Amino acid sequence: MTHTTTPAVFAEPVRKVPGRWIAAFAVAWLGVWMAQLAPIQKLLPDQVQAQLHTIDWVENVVAFGVISGISGVCAIIAYPLTGALSDRTTSRFGRRRPWIAAGALIFAVSLVLLGLQTSIVGMGVFWSLALTGFCILTAALTATISDQVPVDQRGYVSGWISAPQAIGIILGVALVTYVFVGAVVGYAAMAVLLLLLVLPFLLLPDAVLPRELREPMTVRGVFEGLWISPRAHPDFGWTLLSRVLVNFGNAFGTSLLLYFLEFGLRDPHADDDLLILILIYMVFVIVASLVLGRLSDRLGRRKAFVWASSAVQGVAALLLAFVPDLSVAFVAAALLGLGYGCFLSVDQALATQVLPDPETRGKDLGIMNIALAVPQAVAPLFGAMIVAALGGFAGLFVLSALFAFAGALAVARVKAVR
């Protein structure tokens, strides 16, 4: 759709969002990450292991990886499709709020039903539905950054996506391990907390799209919109490629850490030491995402931060590969947290600055978000296969490093953003 002037709903925001908006945004993401990461790290693996009745970690991880991988396919469809739908939503409640509410509800109900499953197939079905709700919710949430946050504030605001992720993983796992014990209670608790924590953001205003500005939507148009030509929009293409590579690198480096401690280092205190690794990782993610995200805003630079953060993650993976020692693993956890925290916040800001069309922000950011969800979904399966094939963890961590370094090279090709 072509306009002689840019309508206000599509214009780049210039007024900084206030602290209450950022607080509600951060709290919503805390609920999102707890509801996603507590199942991935604790509830779902335990549920799979209880059903399989085996102590063979490779068999458990492969079964979990198949479930997670199938859910990744749902993410590939749900992210851009619901992003495109939210771009065209003319509800009086705004473009994004109805999808945030719908996604949270689907996510929460699916988690409750997931806790009742006693078969691998049932777990696969309801985890896929849960991840679909997660995608609907987060596609709309991330689009609010482009809709409402000015460019010189996006690094800091994006940091409030990654900082809650670090807090959410440790808080969620702690709650389902020590407070809400058991699959049924644990999943239900995460569902309730998700709805409660997303609610404050739903009470904030959202711009309404006038019906006369809504672009017609057809099945053919949706499928055509999923392809964004890297030749026509090279900066979008390089940013997307960098995201895919770095997120695969991070997922390979972190998704099997417990098994690395147990079987790679023969650590008799693997569970306790994993908690320490997560705490170190969490602290550095929070500090890097908030401090370096804000510094990126002040300097008006994105690429250098994304490049450096990718390279730091590669170095951390090489340490795990070639110096397999517990004390080195602690150092690697700090470097991974430092690199990934910076990457999450600054790369999210970078992504909002290379979108092809202001009228399709939701759909385009949905495509970008595929690069976050899918690697995390399929990495446990691929990682277990790599470890089993190579007879150890060194090859997995070398691959993690190669992906991270390749991601750094890809983002260096972006031209329009400093």
CSV table of C-alpha atoms in Angstrom, one decimal:
chain,number,residue,atom,x,y,z
A,1,MET,CA,0.0,0.0,0.0
A,2,THR,CA,1.4,3.4,-1.0
A,3,HIS,CA,0.7,6.7,0.8
A,4,THR,CA,1.8,10.2,0.0
A,5,THR,CA,2.6,10.7,3.6
A,6,THR,CA,3.3,8.1,6.3
A,7,PRO,CA,0.3,7.6,8.6
A,8,ALA,CA,1.0,8.0,12.3
A,9,VAL,CA,0.4,4.4,13.1
A,10,PHE,CA,3.3,3.4,10.7
A,11,ALA,CA,5.6,6.3,11.5
A,12,GLU,CA,8.9,5.9,13.4
A,13,PRO,CA,8.2,6.7,17.0
A,14,VAL,CA,10.1,9.7,18.4
A,15,ARG,CA,8.8,10.0,22.0
A,16,LYS,CA,10.6,7.9,24.5
A,17,VAL,CA,8.6,5.3,26.4
A,18,PRO,CA,8.3,6.0,30.1
A,19,GLY,CA,9.5,3.8,32.9
A,20,ARG,CA,6.1,2.3,33.6
A,21,TRP,CA,6.0,1.0,30.0
A,22,ILE,CA,9.4,-0.5,30.3
A,23,ALA,CA,8.5,-2.1,33.7
A,24,ALA,CA,5.4,-3.7,32.3
A,25,PHE,CA,7.3,-4.9,29.2
A,26,ALA,CA,10.0,-6.5,31.4
A,27,VAL,CA,7.5,-8.1,33.7
A,28,ALA,CA,5.6,-9.6,30.8
A,29,TRP,CA,8.8,-11.1,29.4
A,30,LEU,CA,9.6,-12.5,32.8
A,31,GLY,CA,6.3,-14.4,32.7
A,32,VAL,CA,7.0,-15.5,29.1
A,33,TRP,CA,10.5,-16.8,29.8
A,34,MET,CA,9.5,-18.7,33.0
A,35,ALA,CA,6.7,-20.4,31.1
A,36,GLN,CA,8.9,-21.4,28.3
A,37,LEU,CA,12.3,-22.2,30.0
A,38,ALA,CA,11.1,-24.1,33.1
A,39,PRO,CA,9.5,-26.7,30.9
A,40,ILE,CA,12.5,-26.9,28.6
A,41,GLN,CA,15.0,-27.1,31.4
A,42,LYS,CA,13.2,-29.2,33.9
A,43,LEU,CA,9.5,-30.2,33.5
A,44,LEU,CA,9.5,-31.6,30.0
A,45,PRO,CA,12.8,-33.6,30.2
A,46,ASP,CA,11.6,-35.1,33.6
A,47,GLN,CA,8.3,-36.0,32.0
A,48,VAL,CA,9.9,-37.6,29.0
A,49,GLN,CA,12.3,-39.6,31.2
A,50,ALA,CA,9.5,-40.8,33.5
A,51,GLN,CA,7.6,-42.1,30.4
A,52,LEU,CA,10.6,-43.8,28.8
A,53,HIS,CA,11.8,-45.5,32.0
A,54,THR,CA,15.5,-45.3,30.9
A,55,ILE,CA,18.6,-43.8,32.3
A,56,ASP,CA,20.3,-43.6,28.9
A,57,TRP,CA,20.8,-39.9,28.5
A,58,VAL,CA,21.2,-40.0,24.7
A,59,GLU,CA,17.8,-41.8,24.4
A,60,ASN,CA,16.2,-39.3,26.7
A,61,VAL,CA,17.7,-36.3,24.9
A,62,VAL,CA,16.8,-37.7,21.4
A,63,ALA,CA,13.1,-38.2,22.5
A,64,PHE,CA,13.1,-34.7,24.1
A,65,GLY,CA,14.7,-33.3,20.9
A,66,VAL,CA,12.1,-34.9,18.6
A,67,ILE,CA,9.3,-33.2,20.7
A,68,SER,CA,11.2,-29.9,20.7
A,69,GLY,CA,12.0,-30.2,17.0
A,70,ILE,CA,8.4,-30.7,16.0
A,71,SER,CA,7.5,-27.6,18.0
A,72,GLY,CA,10.1,-25.7,16.1
A,73,VAL,CA,8.2,-26.4,12.9
A,74,CYS,CA,5.2,-24.7,14.5
A,75,ALA,CA,7.3,-21.7,15.3
A,76,ILE,CA,8.3,-21.4,11.6
A,77,ILE,CA,4.7,-21.1,10.7
A,78,ALA,CA,3.3,-19.2,13.7
A,79,TYR,CA,5.8,-16.4,13.9
A,80,PRO,CA,5.4,-14.7,10.5
A,81,LEU,CA,1.7,-15.7,10.1
A,82,THR,CA,0.5,-14.1,13.4
A,83,GLY,CA,2.9,-11.2,12.8
A,84,ALA,CA,1.2,-10.5,9.5
A,85,LEU,CA,-2.3,-10.8,11.1
A,86,SER,CA,-1.4,-8.4,13.8
A,87,ASP,CA,-0.1,-5.9,11.2
A,88,ARG,CA,-3.6,-5.9,9.7
A,89,THR,CA,-5.7,-6.0,12.9
A,90,THR,CA,-8.1,-3.1,13.3
A,91,SER,CA,-9.5,-3.9,16.8
A,92,ARG,CA,-10.4,-1.0,19.0
A,93,PHE,CA,-7.9,-2.5,21.5
A,94,GLY,CA,-5.0,-2.0,19.0
A,95,ARG,CA,-3.0,-4.1,16.6
A,96,ARG,CA,-0.8,-6.0,19.1
A,97,ARG,CA,-2.8,-6.3,22.3
A,98,PRO,CA,-5.4,-8.8,21.0
A,99,TRP,CA,-2.6,-11.1,19.8
A,100,ILE,CA,-0.7,-10.7,23.1
A,101,ALA,CA,-3.8,-11.7,25.0
A,102,ALA,CA,-4.6,-14.6,22.6
A,103,GLY,CA,-1.1,-15.9,22.6
A,104,ALA,CA,-0.8,-15.8,26.4
A,105,LEU,CA,-4.1,-17.7,26.8
A,106,ILE,CA,-3.2,-20.4,24.3
A,107,PHE,CA,0.2,-20.8,25.9
A,108,ALA,CA,-1.2,-21.1,29.4
A,109,VAL,CA,-4.0,-23.5,28.6
A,110,SER,CA,-1.6,-25.7,26.6
A,111,LEU,CA,0.8,-25.8,29.5
A,112,VAL,CA,-1.9,-27.0,31.9
A,113,LEU,CA,-3.0,-29.7,29.5
A,114,LEU,CA,0.6,-30.7,28.9
A,115,GLY,CA,1.0,-31.5,32.6
A,116,LEU,CA,-1.7,-34.1,32.3
A,117,GLN,CA,-0.1,-36.1,29.5
A,118,THR,CA,1.2,-39.6,30.0
A,119,SER,CA,2.4,-40.4,26.4
A,120,ILE,CA,5.2,-39.1,24.2
A,121,VAL,CA,2.7,-38.2,21.5
A,122,GLY,CA,0.5,-36.2,23.9
A,123,MET,CA,3.5,-34.4,25.2
A,124,GLY,CA,4.5,-33.5,21.6
A,125,VAL,CA,1.1,-32.3,20.7
A,126,PHE,CA,0.6,-30.0,23.7
A,127,TRP,CA,4.2,-28.7,23.8
A,128,SER,CA,3.8,-27.8,20.1
A,129,LEU,CA,0.5,-25.9,21.0
A,130,ALA,CA,2.3,-24.2,23.9
A,131,LEU,CA,5.1,-23.1,21.7
A,132,THR,CA,2.6,-21.8,19.1
A,133,GLY,CA,1.0,-19.7,21.9
A,134,PHE,CA,4.5,-18.5,22.8
A,135,CYS,CA,5.2,-17.5,19.2
A,136,ILE,CA,1.9,-15.6,18.9
A,137,LEU,CA,2.5,-13.8,22.1
A,138,THR,CA,6.2,-12.9,21.5
A,139,ALA,CA,5.7,-11.9,17.9
A,140,ALA,CA,3.3,-9.2,19.0
A,141,LEU,CA,5.4,-8.2,22.0
A,142,THR,CA,8.5,-7.6,20.0
A,143,ALA,CA,6.6,-5.7,17.4
A,144,THR,CA,5.7,-3.1,20.1
A,145,ILE,CA,9.3,-2.1,20.1
A,146,SER,CA,9.2,-0.9,16.5
A,147,ASP,CA,5.7,0.5,17.0
A,148,GLN,CA,6.4,2.5,20.2
A,149,VAL,CA,10.1,2.8,21.0
A,150,PRO,CA,12.4,5.4,19.3
A,151,VAL,CA,15.6,4.1,17.7
A,152,ASP,CA,17.9,5.7,20.4
A,153,GLN,CA,16.1,3.8,23.2
A,154,ARG,CA,15.7,0.4,21.5
A,155,GLY,CA,19.0,-1.1,22.8
A,156,TYR,CA,18.1,-0.4,26.4
A,157,VAL,CA,14.4,-1.5,26.0
A,158,SER,CA,15.5,-4.7,24.2
A,159,GLY,CA,17.8,-5.4,27.1
A,160,TRP,CA,14.5,-5.9,29.1
A,161,ILE,CA,13.8,-8.9,26.9
A,162,SER,CA,17.1,-10.7,27.6
A,163,ALA,CA,17.5,-9.7,31.3
A,164,PRO,CA,14.2,-11.3,32.2
A,165,GLN,CA,15.2,-14.4,30.2
A,166,ALA,CA,18.2,-14.9,32.5
A,167,ILE,CA,16.1,-14.3,35.6
A,168,GLY,CA,13.3,-16.4,34.3
A,169,ILE,CA,15.4,-19.5,33.7
A,170,ILE,CA,16.7,-19.7,37.3
A,171,LEU,CA,13.5,-18.5,38.9
A,172,GLY,CA,11.3,-20.8,36.9
A,173,VAL,CA,13.5,-23.9,37.4
A,174,ALA,CA,13.8,-23.1,41.2
A,175,LEU,CA,10.0,-22.8,41.5
A,176,VAL,CA,9.2,-26.1,39.8
A,177,THR,CA,12.0,-27.9,41.6
A,178,TYR,CA,11.4,-26.7,45.2
A,179,VAL,CA,8.0,-25.1,45.4
A,180,PHE,CA,5.6,-26.4,42.7
A,181,VAL,CA,6.8,-30.0,42.6
A,182,GLY,CA,5.5,-32.4,40.0
A,183,ALA,CA,4.4,-32.0,36.3
A,184,VAL,CA,0.8,-31.2,36.9
A,185,VAL,CA,1.4,-28.5,39.6
A,186,GLY,CA,4.6,-27.2,37.9
A,187,TYR,CA,3.0,-26.6,34.5
A,188,ALA,CA,-0.1,-25.1,36.1
A,189,ALA,CA,2.0,-22.7,38.2
A,190,MET,CA,3.9,-21.5,35.2
A,191,ALA,CA,0.6,-21.0,33.3
A,192,VAL,CA,-0.9,-18.9,36.1
A,193,LEU,CA,2.3,-16.8,36.5
A,194,LEU,CA,2.4,-16.2,32.8
A,195,LEU,CA,-1.1,-14.7,32.7
A,196,LEU,CA,-0.6,-12.6,35.8
A,197,LEU,CA,2.7,-11.1,34.6
A,198,VAL,CA,1.5,-10.4,31.1
A,199,LEU,CA,-1.7,-8.6,32.3
A,200,PRO,CA,-0.1,-5.2,33.2
A,201,PHE,CA,1.2,-4.8,29.7
A,202,LEU,CA,-2.2,-5.5,28.3
A,203,LEU,CA,-3.5,-2.5,30.3
A,204,LEU,CA,-1.2,-0.1,28.4
A,205,PRO,CA,-2.5,1.8,25.3
A,206,ASP,CA,-1.8,0.4,21.8
A,207,ALA,CA,-2.3,2.3,18.5
A,208,VAL,CA,-5.4,1.5,16.5
A,209,LEU,CA,-5.1,0.8,12.8
A,210,PRO,CA,-7.9,2.6,10.8
A,211,ARG,CA,-9.8,0.2,8.6
A,212,GLU,CA,-9.1,2.2,5.5
A,213,LEU,CA,-5.4,1.7,6.0
A,214,ARG,CA,-5.6,-2.1,6.4
A,215,GLU,CA,-3.9,-3.9,3.5
A,216,PRO,CA,-6.0,-6.8,2.0
A,217,MET,CA,-4.8,-10.2,3.1
A,218,THR,CA,-4.8,-13.2,0.8
A,219,VAL,CA,-3.3,-16.7,1.2
A,220,ARG,CA,-1.1,-16.1,-1.8
A,221,GLY,CA,0.0,-12.7,-0.3
A,222,VAL,CA,0.8,-14.3,3.0
A,223,PHE,CA,3.1,-16.9,1.5
A,224,GLU,CA,4.7,-14.4,-0.8
A,225,GLY,CA,5.4,-12.2,2.2
A,226,LEU,CA,7.3,-14.9,3.9
A,227,TRP,CA,10.0,-14.5,1.3
A,228,ILE,CA,12.0,-11.3,1.7
A,229,SER,CA,14.6,-11.1,-1.1
A,230,PRO,CA,18.1,-10.8,0.3
A,231,ARG,CA,19.1,-9.2,-3.0
A,232,ALA,CA,16.5,-6.5,-2.6
A,233,HIS,CA,17.0,-6.2,1.2
A,234,PRO,CA,20.5,-7.3,1.9
A,235,ASP,CA,20.8,-5.8,5.4
A,236,PHE,CA,17.7,-7.8,6.5
A,237,GLY,CA,19.2,-10.9,5.0
A,238,TRP,CA,22.6,-10.6,6.7
A,239,THR,CA,21.0,-9.7,10.0
A,240,LEU,CA,18.7,-12.8,9.8
A,241,LEU,CA,21.6,-15.0,8.8
A,242,SER,CA,23.7,-13.7,11.7
A,243,ARG,CA,20.8,-14.4,14.1
A,244,VAL,CA,20.4,-18.0,12.9
A,245,LEU,CA,24.1,-18.7,13.2
A,246,VAL,CA,24.7,-17.1,16.6
A,247,ASN,CA,21.6,-18.6,18.1
A,248,PHE,CA,22.6,-22.1,16.9
A,249,GLY,CA,26.0,-21.5,18.3
A,250,ASN,CA,24.6,-20.5,21.7
A,251,ALA,CA,22.1,-23.4,21.8
A,252,PHE,CA,24.8,-25.9,21.0
A,253,GLY,CA,27.0,-24.5,23.7
A,254,THR,CA,24.3,-24.4,26.5
A,255,SER,CA,21.6,-26.9,25.8
A,256,LEU,CA,23.6,-30.0,27.0
A,257,LEU,CA,25.6,-28.5,29.8
A,258,LEU,CA,24.1,-30.8,32.4
A,259,TYR,CA,25.1,-33.9,30.4
A,260,PHE,CA,28.6,-32.3,29.8
A,261,LEU,CA,29.1,-32.0,33.5
A,262,GLU,CA,27.8,-35.5,34.2
A,263,PHE,CA,29.4,-37.5,31.3
A,264,GLY,CA,32.1,-35.2,29.9
A,265,LEU,CA,33.7,-34.0,33.2
A,266,ARG,CA,32.4,-36.9,35.4
A,267,ASP,CA,31.4,-34.3,37.9
A,268,PRO,CA,29.8,-36.0,41.0
A,269,HIS,CA,28.0,-32.8,41.9
A,270,ALA,CA,26.7,-32.0,38.4
A,271,ASP,CA,23.3,-30.8,39.5
A,272,ASP,CA,24.7,-28.3,42.0
A,273,ASP,CA,27.5,-27.1,39.7
A,274,LEU,CA,25.0,-26.6,36.9
A,275,LEU,CA,23.1,-24.2,39.2
A,276,ILE,CA,26.3,-22.3,39.8
A,277,LEU,CA,26.9,-22.2,36.0
A,278,ILE,CA,23.4,-20.9,35.4
A,279,LEU,CA,23.8,-18.2,38.1
A,280,ILE,CA,27.1,-17.0,36.6
A,281,TYR,CA,25.6,-17.0,33.2
A,282,MET,CA,22.5,-15.1,34.4
A,283,VAL,CA,24.5,-12.4,36.1
A,284,PHE,CA,26.5,-11.7,33.0
A,285,VAL,CA,23.5,-11.8,30.7
A,286,ILE,CA,21.7,-9.2,32.9
A,287,VAL,CA,24.6,-6.9,33.2
A,288,ALA,CA,25.6,-7.1,29.5
A,289,SER,CA,22.1,-6.7,28.1
A,290,LEU,CA,21.2,-3.6,30.1
A,291,VAL,CA,24.6,-1.9,30.3
A,292,LEU,CA,25.8,-2.6,26.8
A,293,GLY,CA,22.3,-2.1,25.3
A,294,ARG,CA,22.2,1.4,26.7
A,295,LEU,CA,25.8,2.1,25.7
A,296,SER,CA,24.9,1.0,22.1
A,297,ASP,CA,22.0,3.6,22.2
A,298,ARG,CA,24.3,6.4,23.4
A,299,LEU,CA,27.0,5.6,20.8
A,300,GLY,CA,24.5,5.1,18.0
A,301,ARG,CA,26.3,1.9,17.0
A,302,ARG,CA,25.0,-1.7,16.7
A,303,LYS,CA,27.3,-3.7,14.4
A,304,ALA,CA,30.4,-3.5,16.5
A,305,PHE,CA,28.5,-4.7,19.6
A,306,VAL,CA,26.9,-7.6,17.8
A,307,TRP,CA,30.2,-8.6,16.1
A,308,ALA,CA,32.1,-8.6,19.4
A,309,SER,CA,29.3,-10.4,21.3
A,310,SER,CA,29.2,-13.2,18.7
A,311,ALA,CA,33.0,-13.6,18.8
A,312,VAL,CA,33.1,-13.7,22.6
A,313,GLN,CA,30.6,-16.6,22.6
A,314,GLY,CA,32.8,-18.4,20.1
A,315,VAL,CA,35.8,-18.0,22.4
A,316,ALA,CA,33.8,-19.4,25.3
A,317,ALA,CA,32.8,-22.5,23.3
A,318,LEU,CA,36.5,-23.1,22.3
A,319,LEU,CA,37.4,-23.1,26.0
A,320,LEU,CA,34.8,-25.8,26.7
A,321,ALA,CA,36.1,-27.8,23.8
A,322,PHE,CA,39.8,-27.7,24.4
A,323,VAL,CA,40.1,-27.2,28.2
A,324,PRO,CA,37.4,-29.5,29.7
A,325,ASP,CA,37.7,-28.5,33.3
A,326,LEU,CA,35.1,-27.3,35.8
A,327,SER,CA,36.9,-24.1,36.7
A,328,VAL,CA,37.2,-23.3,33.0
A,329,ALA,CA,33.5,-24.0,32.5
A,330,PHE,CA,32.7,-21.3,35.1
A,331,VAL,CA,34.8,-18.8,33.0
A,332,ALA,CA,33.1,-20.0,29.8
A,333,ALA,CA,29.7,-19.5,31.5
A,334,ALA,CA,30.6,-15.9,32.2
A,335,LEU,CA,31.8,-15.3,28.7
A,336,LEU,CA,28.7,-16.9,27.2
A,337,GLY,CA,26.5,-14.7,29.4
A,338,LEU,CA,28.5,-11.6,28.5
A,339,GLY,CA,28.3,-12.3,24.8
A,340,TYR,CA,24.7,-13.5,24.6
A,341,GLY,CA,23.3,-10.8,26.8
A,342,CYS,CA,24.9,-8.1,24.6
A,343,PHE,CA,23.8,-10.0,21.5
A,344,LEU,CA,20.2,-10.3,22.6
A,345,SER,CA,19.7,-6.7,23.4
A,346,VAL,CA,21.7,-5.0,20.6
A,347,ASP,CA,20.8,-7.4,17.9
A,348,GLN,CA,17.1,-6.9,18.6
A,349,ALA,CA,17.6,-3.2,18.2
A,350,LEU,CA,19.5,-3.8,15.0
A,351,ALA,CA,16.8,-6.0,13.7
A,352,THR,CA,14.2,-3.2,14.1
A,353,GLN,CA,16.4,-0.9,12.0
A,354,VAL,CA,16.7,-3.2,8.9
A,355,LEU,CA,13.0,-4.0,8.4
A,356,PRO,CA,11.9,-3.6,4.8
A,357,ASP,CA,8.5,-2.0,5.4
A,358,PRO,CA,7.0,-0.1,8.4
A,359,GLU,CA,3.5,-1.5,7.5
A,360,THR,CA,4.7,-5.1,8.0
A,361,ARG,CA,6.8,-4.8,11.1
A,362,GLY,CA,5.0,-7.6,12.9
A,363,LYS,CA,5.4,-10.1,10.1
A,364,ASP,CA,9.0,-9.2,9.4
A,365,LEU,CA,10.0,-9.3,13.1
A,366,GLY,CA,8.2,-12.7,13.2
A,367,ILE,CA,10.6,-13.9,10.5
A,368,MET,CA,13.5,-12.6,12.6
A,369,ASN,CA,12.1,-14.3,15.7
A,370,ILE,CA,12.2,-17.7,13.9
A,371,ALA,CA,16.0,-17.4,14.2
A,372,LEU,CA,15.6,-17.3,18.0
A,373,ALA,CA,13.1,-20.0,18.6
A,374,VAL,CA,14.0,-22.7,16.1
A,375,PRO,CA,17.7,-23.1,17.0
A,376,GLN,CA,16.7,-23.5,20.7
A,377,ALA,CA,14.1,-26.0,19.7
A,378,VAL,CA,16.2,-28.3,17.6
A,379,ALA,CA,19.7,-27.9,19.2
A,380,PRO,CA,19.2,-30.6,21.9
A,381,LEU,CA,18.4,-33.3,19.2
A,382,PHE,CA,21.2,-32.3,16.9
A,383,GLY,CA,23.6,-31.8,19.8
A,384,ALA,CA,22.9,-35.3,21.2
A,385,MET,CA,23.4,-36.8,17.8
A,386,ILE,CA,26.7,-35.0,17.4
A,387,VAL,CA,28.0,-36.1,20.8
A,388,ALA,CA,26.9,-39.7,20.2
A,389,ALA,CA,28.5,-39.7,16.7
A,390,LEU,CA,31.8,-38.2,17.8
A,391,GLY,CA,32.0,-40.0,21.2
A,392,GLY,CA,32.4,-36.8,23.2
A,393,PHE,CA,31.5,-33.1,23.7
A,394,ALA,CA,34.6,-31.4,22.1
A,395,GLY,CA,33.1,-31.6,18.6
A,396,LEU,CA,29.8,-30.1,19.7
A,397,PHE,CA,31.6,-27.1,21.3
A,398,VAL,CA,33.9,-26.6,18.3
A,399,LEU,CA,30.7,-26.5,16.1
A,400,SER,CA,29.2,-24.0,18.5
A,401,ALA,CA,32.3,-21.8,18.1
A,402,LEU,CA,32.2,-22.0,14.3
A,403,PHE,CA,28.6,-20.9,14.2
A,404,ALA,CA,29.2,-18.0,16.5
A,405,PHE,CA,32.2,-16.8,14.5
A,406,ALA,CA,30.2,-17.2,11.2
A,407,GLY,CA,27.5,-15.1,12.8
A,408,ALA,CA,30.0,-12.3,13.5
A,409,LEU,CA,31.2,-12.3,9.9
A,410,ALA,CA,27.6,-12.2,8.6
A,411,VAL,CA,26.6,-9.1,10.7
A,412,ALA,CA,29.7,-7.3,9.5
A,413,ARG,CA,28.1,-7.2,6.0
A,414,VAL,CA,25.2,-5.0,7.2
A,415,LYS,CA,25.6,-1.6,5.5
A,416,ALA,CA,22.7,0.7,6.6
A,417,VAL,CA,23.3,0.5,10.3
A,418,ARG,CA,26.6,1.5,12.1
